[in-house]
CSV table of C-alpha atoms in Angstrom, one decimal:
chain,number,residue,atom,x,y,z
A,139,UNK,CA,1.6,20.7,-15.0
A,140,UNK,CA,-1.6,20.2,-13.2
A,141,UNK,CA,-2.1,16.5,-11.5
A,142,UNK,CA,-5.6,17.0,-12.7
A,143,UNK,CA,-3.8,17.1,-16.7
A,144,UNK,CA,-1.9,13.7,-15.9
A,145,UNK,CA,-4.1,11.1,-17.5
A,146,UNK,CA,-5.1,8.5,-14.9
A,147,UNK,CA,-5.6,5.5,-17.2
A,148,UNK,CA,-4.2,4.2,-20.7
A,149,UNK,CA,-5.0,6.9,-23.6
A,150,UNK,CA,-2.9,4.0,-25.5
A,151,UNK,CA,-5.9,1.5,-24.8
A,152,UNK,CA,-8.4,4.3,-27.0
A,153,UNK,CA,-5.5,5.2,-29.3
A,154,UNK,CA,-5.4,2.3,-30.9
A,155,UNK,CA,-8.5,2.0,-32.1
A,156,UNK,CA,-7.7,5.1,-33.7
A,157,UNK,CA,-5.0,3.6,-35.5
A,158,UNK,CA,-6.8,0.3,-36.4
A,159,UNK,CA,-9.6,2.3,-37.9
A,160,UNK,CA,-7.1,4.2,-40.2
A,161,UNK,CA,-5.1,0.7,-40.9
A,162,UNK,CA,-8.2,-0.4,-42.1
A,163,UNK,CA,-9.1,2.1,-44.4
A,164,UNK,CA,-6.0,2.6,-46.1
A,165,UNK,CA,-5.5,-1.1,-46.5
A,166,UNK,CA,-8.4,-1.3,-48.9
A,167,UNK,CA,-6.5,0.7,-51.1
A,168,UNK,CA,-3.2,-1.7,-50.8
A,169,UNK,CA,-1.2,-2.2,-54.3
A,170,UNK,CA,-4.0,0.3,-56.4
A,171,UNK,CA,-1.3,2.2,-57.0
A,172,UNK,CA,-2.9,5.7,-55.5
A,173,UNK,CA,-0.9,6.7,-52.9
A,174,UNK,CA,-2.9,10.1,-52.4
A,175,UNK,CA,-5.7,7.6,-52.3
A,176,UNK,CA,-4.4,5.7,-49.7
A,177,UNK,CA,-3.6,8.5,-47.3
A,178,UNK,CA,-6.9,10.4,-47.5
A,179,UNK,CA,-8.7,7.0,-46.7
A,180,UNK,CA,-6.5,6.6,-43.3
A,181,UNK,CA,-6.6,10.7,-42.5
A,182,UNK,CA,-10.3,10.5,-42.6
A,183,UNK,CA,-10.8,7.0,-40.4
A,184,UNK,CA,-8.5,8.6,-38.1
A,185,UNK,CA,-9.5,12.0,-37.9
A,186,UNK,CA,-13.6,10.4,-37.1
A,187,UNK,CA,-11.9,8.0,-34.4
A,188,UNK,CA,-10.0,10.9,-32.4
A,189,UNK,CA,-13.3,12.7,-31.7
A,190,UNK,CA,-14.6,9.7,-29.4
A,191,UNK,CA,-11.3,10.3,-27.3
A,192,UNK,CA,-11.2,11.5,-24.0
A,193,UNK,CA,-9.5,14.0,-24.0
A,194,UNK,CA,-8.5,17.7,-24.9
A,195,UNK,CA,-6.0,17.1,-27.4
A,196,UNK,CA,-3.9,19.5,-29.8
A,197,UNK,CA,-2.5,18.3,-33.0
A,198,UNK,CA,1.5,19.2,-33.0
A,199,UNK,CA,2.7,16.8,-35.7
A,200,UNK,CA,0.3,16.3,-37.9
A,201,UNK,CA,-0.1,16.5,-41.9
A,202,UNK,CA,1.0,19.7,-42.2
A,203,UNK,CA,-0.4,23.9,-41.9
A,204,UNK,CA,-4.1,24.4,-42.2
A,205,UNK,CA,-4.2,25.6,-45.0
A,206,UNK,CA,-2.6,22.3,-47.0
A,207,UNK,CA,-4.1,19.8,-45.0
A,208,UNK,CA,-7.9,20.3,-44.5
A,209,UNK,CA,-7.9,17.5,-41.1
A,210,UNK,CA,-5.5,16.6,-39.2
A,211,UNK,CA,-3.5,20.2,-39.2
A,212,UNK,CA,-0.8,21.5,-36.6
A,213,UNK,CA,-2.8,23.1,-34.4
A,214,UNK,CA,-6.3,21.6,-34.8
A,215,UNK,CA,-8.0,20.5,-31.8
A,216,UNK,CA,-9.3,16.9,-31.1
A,217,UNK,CA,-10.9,14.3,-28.5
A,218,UNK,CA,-14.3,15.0,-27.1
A,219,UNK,CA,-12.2,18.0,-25.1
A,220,UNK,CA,-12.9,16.2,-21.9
A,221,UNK,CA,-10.2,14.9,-19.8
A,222,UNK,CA,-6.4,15.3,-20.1
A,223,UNK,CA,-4.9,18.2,-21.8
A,224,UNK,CA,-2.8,16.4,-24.3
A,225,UNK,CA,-0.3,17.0,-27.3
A,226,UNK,CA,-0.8,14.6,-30.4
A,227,UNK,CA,1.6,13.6,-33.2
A,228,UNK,CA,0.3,11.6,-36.0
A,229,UNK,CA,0.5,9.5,-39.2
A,230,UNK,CA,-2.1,7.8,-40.5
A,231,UNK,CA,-0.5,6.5,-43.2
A,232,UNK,CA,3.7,5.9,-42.5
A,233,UNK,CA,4.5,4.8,-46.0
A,234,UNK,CA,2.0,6.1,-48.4
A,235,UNK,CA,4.0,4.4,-51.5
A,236,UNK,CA,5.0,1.1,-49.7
A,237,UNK,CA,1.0,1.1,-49.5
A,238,UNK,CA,0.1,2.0,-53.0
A,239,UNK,CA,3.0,-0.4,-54.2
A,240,UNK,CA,1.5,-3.5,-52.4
A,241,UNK,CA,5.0,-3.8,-50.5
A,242,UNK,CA,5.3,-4.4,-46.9
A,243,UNK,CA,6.7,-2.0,-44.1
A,244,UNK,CA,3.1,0.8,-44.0
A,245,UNK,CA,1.8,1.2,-40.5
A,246,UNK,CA,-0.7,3.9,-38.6
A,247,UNK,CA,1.0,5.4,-35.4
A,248,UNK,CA,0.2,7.8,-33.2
A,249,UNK,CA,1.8,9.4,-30.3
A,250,UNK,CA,0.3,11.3,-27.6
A,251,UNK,CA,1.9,13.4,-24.2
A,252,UNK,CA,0.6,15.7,-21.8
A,253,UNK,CA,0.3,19.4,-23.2
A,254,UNK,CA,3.3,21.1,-24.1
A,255,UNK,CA,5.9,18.0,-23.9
A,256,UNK,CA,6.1,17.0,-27.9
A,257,UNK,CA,8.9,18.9,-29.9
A,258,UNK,CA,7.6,20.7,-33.0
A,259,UNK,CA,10.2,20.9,-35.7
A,260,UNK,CA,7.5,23.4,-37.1
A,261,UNK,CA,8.8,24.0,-41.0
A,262,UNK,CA,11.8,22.1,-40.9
A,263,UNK,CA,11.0,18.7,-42.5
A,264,UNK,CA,14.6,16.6,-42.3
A,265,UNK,CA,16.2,15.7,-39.3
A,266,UNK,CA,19.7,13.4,-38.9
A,267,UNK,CA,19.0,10.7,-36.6
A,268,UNK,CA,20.1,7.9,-34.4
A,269,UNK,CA,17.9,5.2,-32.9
A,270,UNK,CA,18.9,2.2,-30.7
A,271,UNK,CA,17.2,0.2,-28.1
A,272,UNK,CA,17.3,-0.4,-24.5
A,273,UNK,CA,21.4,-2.2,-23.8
A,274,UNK,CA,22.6,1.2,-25.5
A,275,UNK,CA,20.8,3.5,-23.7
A,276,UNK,CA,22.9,6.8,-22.7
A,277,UNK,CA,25.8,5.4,-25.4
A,278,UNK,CA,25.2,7.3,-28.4
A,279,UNK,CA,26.0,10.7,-29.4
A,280,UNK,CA,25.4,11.9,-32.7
A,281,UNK,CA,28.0,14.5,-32.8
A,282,UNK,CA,30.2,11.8,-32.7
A,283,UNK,CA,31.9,9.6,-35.5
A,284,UNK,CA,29.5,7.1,-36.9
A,285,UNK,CA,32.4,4.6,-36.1
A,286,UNK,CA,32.3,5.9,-32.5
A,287,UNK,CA,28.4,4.9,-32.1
A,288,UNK,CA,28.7,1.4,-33.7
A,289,UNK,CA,31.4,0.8,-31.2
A,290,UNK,CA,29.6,2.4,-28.1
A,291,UNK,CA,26.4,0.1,-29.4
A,292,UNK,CA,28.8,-3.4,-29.5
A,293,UNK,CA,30.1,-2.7,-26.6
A,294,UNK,CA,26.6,-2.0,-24.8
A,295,UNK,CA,25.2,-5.4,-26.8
A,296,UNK,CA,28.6,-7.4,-26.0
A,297,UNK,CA,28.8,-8.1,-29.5
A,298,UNK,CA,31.6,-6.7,-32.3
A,299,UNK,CA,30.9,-4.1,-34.6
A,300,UNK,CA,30.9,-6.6,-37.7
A,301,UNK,CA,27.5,-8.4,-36.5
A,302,UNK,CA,26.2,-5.1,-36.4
A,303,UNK,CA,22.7,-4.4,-38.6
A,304,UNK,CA,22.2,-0.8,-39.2
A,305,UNK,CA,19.2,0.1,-40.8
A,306,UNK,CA,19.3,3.1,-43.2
A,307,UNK,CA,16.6,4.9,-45.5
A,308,UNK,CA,17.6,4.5,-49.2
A,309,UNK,CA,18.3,8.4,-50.3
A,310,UNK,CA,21.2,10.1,-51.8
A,311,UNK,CA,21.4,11.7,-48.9
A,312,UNK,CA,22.6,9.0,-46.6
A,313,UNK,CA,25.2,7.9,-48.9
A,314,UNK,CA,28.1,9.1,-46.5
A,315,UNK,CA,26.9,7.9,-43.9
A,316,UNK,CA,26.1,4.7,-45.1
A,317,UNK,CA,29.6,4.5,-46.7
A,318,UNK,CA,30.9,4.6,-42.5
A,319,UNK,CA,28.7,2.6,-41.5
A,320,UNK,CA,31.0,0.2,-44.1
A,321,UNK,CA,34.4,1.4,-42.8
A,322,UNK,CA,33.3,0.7,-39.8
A,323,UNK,CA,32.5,-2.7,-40.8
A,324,UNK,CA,29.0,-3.2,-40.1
A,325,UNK,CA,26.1,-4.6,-41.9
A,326,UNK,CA,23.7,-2.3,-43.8
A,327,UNK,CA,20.0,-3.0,-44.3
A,328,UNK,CA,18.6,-0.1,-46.6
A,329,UNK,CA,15.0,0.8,-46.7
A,330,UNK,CA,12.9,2.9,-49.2
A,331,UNK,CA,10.6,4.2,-47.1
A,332,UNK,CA,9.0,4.3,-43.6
A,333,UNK,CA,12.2,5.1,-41.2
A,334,UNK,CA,9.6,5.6,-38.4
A,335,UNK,CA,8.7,2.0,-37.9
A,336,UNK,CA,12.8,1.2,-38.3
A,337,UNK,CA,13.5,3.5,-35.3
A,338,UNK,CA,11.0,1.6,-33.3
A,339,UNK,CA,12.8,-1.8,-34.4
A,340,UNK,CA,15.9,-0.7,-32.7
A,341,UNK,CA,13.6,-1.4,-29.5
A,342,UNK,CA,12.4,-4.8,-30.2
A,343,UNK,CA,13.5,-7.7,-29.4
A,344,UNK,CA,14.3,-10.1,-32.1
A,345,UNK,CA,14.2,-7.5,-34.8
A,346,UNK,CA,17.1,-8.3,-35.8
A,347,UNK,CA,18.1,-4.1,-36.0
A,348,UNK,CA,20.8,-2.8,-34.2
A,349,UNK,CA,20.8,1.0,-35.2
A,350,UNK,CA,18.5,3.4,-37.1
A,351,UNK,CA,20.8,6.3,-39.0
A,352,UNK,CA,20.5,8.7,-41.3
A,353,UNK,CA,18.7,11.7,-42.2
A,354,UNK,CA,14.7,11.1,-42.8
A,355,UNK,CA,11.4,13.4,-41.7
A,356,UNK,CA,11.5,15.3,-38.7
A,357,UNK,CA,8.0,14.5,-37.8
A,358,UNK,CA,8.6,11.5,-38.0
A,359,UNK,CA,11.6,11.5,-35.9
A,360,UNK,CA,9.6,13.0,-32.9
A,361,UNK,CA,7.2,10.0,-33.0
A,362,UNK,CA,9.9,7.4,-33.0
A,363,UNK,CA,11.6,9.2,-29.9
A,364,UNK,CA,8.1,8.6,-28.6
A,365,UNK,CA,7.8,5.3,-28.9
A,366,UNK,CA,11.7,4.1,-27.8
A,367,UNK,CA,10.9,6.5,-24.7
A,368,UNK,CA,8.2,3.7,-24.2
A,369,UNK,CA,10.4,1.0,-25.0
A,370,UNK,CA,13.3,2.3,-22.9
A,371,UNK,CA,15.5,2.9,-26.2
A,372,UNK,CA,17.4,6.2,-27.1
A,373,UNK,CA,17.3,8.5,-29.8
A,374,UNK,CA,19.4,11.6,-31.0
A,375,UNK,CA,17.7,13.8,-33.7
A,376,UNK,CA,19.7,17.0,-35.5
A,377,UNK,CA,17.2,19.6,-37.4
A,378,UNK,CA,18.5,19.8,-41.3
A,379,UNK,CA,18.3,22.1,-44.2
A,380,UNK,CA,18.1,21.1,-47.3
A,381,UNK,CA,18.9,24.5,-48.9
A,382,UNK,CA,19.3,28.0,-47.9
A,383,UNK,CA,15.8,28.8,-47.9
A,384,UNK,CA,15.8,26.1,-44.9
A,385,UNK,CA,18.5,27.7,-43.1
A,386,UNK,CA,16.7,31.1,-42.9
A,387,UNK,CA,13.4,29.4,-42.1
A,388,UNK,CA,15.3,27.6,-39.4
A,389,UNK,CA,16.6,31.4,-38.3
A,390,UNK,CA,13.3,33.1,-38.3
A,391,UNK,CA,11.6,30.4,-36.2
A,392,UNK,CA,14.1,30.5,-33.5
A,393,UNK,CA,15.1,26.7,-34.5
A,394,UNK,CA,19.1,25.4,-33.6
A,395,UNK,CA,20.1,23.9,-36.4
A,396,UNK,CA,23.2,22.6,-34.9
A,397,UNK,CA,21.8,21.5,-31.9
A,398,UNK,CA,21.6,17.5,-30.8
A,399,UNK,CA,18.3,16.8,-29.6
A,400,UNK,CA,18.1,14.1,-27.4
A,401,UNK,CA,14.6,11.8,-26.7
A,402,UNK,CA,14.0,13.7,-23.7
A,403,UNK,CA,14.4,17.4,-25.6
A,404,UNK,CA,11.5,15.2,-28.1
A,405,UNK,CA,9.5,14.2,-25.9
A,406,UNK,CA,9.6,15.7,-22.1
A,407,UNK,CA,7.2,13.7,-20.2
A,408,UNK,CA,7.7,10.0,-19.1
A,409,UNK,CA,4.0,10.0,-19.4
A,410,UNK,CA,3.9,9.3,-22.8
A,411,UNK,CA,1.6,6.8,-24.7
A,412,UNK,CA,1.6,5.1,-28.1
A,413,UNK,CA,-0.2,2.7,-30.6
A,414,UNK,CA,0.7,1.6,-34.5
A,415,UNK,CA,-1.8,-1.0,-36.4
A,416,UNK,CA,0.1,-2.4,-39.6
A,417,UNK,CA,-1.5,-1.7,-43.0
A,418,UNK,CA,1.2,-4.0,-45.2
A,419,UNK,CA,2.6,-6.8,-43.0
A,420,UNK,CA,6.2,-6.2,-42.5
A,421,UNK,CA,8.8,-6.9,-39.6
A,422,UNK,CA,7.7,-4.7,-36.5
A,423,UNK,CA,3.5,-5.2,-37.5
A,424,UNK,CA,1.5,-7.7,-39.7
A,425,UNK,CA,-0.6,-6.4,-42.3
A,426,UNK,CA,-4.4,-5.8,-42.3
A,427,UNK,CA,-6.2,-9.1,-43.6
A,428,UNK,CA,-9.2,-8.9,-45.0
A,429,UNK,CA,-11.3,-12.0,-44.0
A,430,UNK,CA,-15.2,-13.2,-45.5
A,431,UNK,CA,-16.5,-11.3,-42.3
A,432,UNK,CA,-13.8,-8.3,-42.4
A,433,UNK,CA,-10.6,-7.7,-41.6
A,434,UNK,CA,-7.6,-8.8,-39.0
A,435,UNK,CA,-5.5,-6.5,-37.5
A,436,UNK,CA,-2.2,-6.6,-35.3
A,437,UNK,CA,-1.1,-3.6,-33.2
A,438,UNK,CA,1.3,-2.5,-30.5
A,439,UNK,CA,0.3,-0.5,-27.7
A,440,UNK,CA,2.7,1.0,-25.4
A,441,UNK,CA,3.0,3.0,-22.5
A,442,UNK,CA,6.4,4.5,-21.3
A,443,UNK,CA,5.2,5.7,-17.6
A,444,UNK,CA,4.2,1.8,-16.9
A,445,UNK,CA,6.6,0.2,-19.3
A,446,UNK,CA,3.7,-1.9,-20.3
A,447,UNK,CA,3.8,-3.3,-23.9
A,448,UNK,CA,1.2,-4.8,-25.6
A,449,UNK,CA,0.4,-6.4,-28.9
A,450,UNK,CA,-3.2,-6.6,-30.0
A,451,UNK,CA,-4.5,-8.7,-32.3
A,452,UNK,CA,-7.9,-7.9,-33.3
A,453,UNK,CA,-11.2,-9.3,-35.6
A,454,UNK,CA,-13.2,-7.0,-37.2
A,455,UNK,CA,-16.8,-7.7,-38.1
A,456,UNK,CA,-18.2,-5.2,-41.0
A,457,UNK,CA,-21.9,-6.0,-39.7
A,458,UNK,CA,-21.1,-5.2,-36.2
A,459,UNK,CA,-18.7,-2.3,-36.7
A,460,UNK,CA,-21.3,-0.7,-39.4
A,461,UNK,CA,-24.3,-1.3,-36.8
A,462,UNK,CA,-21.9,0.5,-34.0
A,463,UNK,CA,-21.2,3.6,-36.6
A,464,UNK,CA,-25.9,3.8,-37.2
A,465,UNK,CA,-25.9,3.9,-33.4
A,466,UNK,CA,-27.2,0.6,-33.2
């Protein structure tokens, strides 16, 4: 790559406005019970927002092909398309239901990398996963036994296995792994949506989450390898099929389905930058809330070259932000 490609300053800094403005939006529509709603509010903020960028950016997890997603499409271009040459993963909305149901856990994130360092799992929408944070770093391997990673993680965290908290999205799916993570004699926190944000947790401290596991979206899987690359944290991630359609998808895209992926395979660059605004408060964000004169909003801003960490808490004044949007 090109030092001239290398951004110079903190993308993250600009990001997350990009994230607040989507937050924002799709908060309005918090517990209406319109999920579709929801996420077409936060694509559209977030889609406006990336334009005043600076950069040359390509969309590589985003909401899906063209041709079902209208903005915000693998592929499309956005920034102002001055500056870095970057690659952009997305979700305006992580937990388009938690929204719509009122109930805690929905965040914005975005992740961002110099061209041609994100993974693209392309059509293959599942991936198995392991997340955990910075003491356990190099000690998981998620070819190995379930037992063997809880064991390698309490050893890393100088605890025992039983004062473990794995954290585990609520499918049918994860049942058997779940049911190891019991033999194994840890603690289980389930989840019924949003395993991006739980990844991240691994990370934090005081989050009281030991291990992500289980199989969940592959996009989202690339943008919590983002973010624990910022926070020093590991990931594994393990392309699956749900059927045999899958499996030849997987084939005629030239995509391992066996192979372990690790965070660096996800995300190649140490130069990597991230931002999430909460839309429902929950345990890595708050949640947007909406004042006389607007609207409060927390974020965290990352950046794994620096190691810097930020959270932001930000006002929001609807006169001044409208008179900013009329070019006053």
């Amino acid at each position: 790559m090109r030092a001239e490609q290398i951004p110079d300053r903190n993308i993250g800094m600009e990001m997350v406005r990009v994230t607040e403005a989507a937050a924002l939006a799709a908060a309005r529509w918090m517990g209406r019970g319109d999920k579709n709603g929801a996420d077409k509010a936060a694509v559209d903020a977030m889609r406006l927002m990336l334009d005043t960028v600076a950069m040359d950016g390509v969309i590589v997890i985003g909401e899906g092909e063209k041709d079902e997603a209208p903005m915000l499409y693998n592929g499309e271009r956005v920034g102002n398309g001055k500056g870095p040459q970057m690659d952009v993963a997305v979700d305006p909305l992580e937990g388009t239901r938690l929204t719509a149901m009122g109930r805690p856990g929905a965040v914005s994130v975005i992740a961002c990398a110099p061209r041609g360092t994100l993974y693209s799992p392309k059509d293959i929408f599942y991936m198995e996963k392991i997340a955990v944070g910075p003491e356990a770093k190099g000690r998981i391997d998620l070819s190995a036994p379930v037992k063997w990673n809880l064991e390698q993680v309490a050893k890393a965290k100088g605890m025992p296995v039983e004062e473990l908290t794995v954290i585990i999205l609520d499918r049918d799916r994860n049942t058997e792994i779940a049911d190891q993570v019991r033999a194994a004699g840890a603690r289980i926190k389930f989840i019924t949506d949003g395993d991006a944000p739980a990844a991240i947790s691994t990370g934090i401290a005081g989050s009281g989450v030991d291990v992500m596991l289980g199989i969940g979206g592959s996009p989202e899987g690339v943008i919590a390898a983002a973010a624990l690359k910022c926070l020093e944290g590991d990931f594994q991630g393990r392309l699956w099929a749900r059927d045999e359609e899958d499996r030849k998808k997987a084939a005629e895209l030239g995509l391992d389905l066996d192979r372990v992926l690790t965070i660096d395979d996800l995300v190649k660059s140490d130069d990597v930058f991230f931002a999430a605004t909460g839309v429902t408060g929950g345990e890595l964000l708050a949640g947007v809330e909406f004042t006389p004169r607007g609207a409060v909003s927390e974020s965290l801003v990352m950046r794994a070259r620096s190691g810097t960490i930020r959270r932001i808490r930000a006002e929001h004044h609807w006169r001044k932000l409208q008179g900013m949007a009329n070019g006053r």
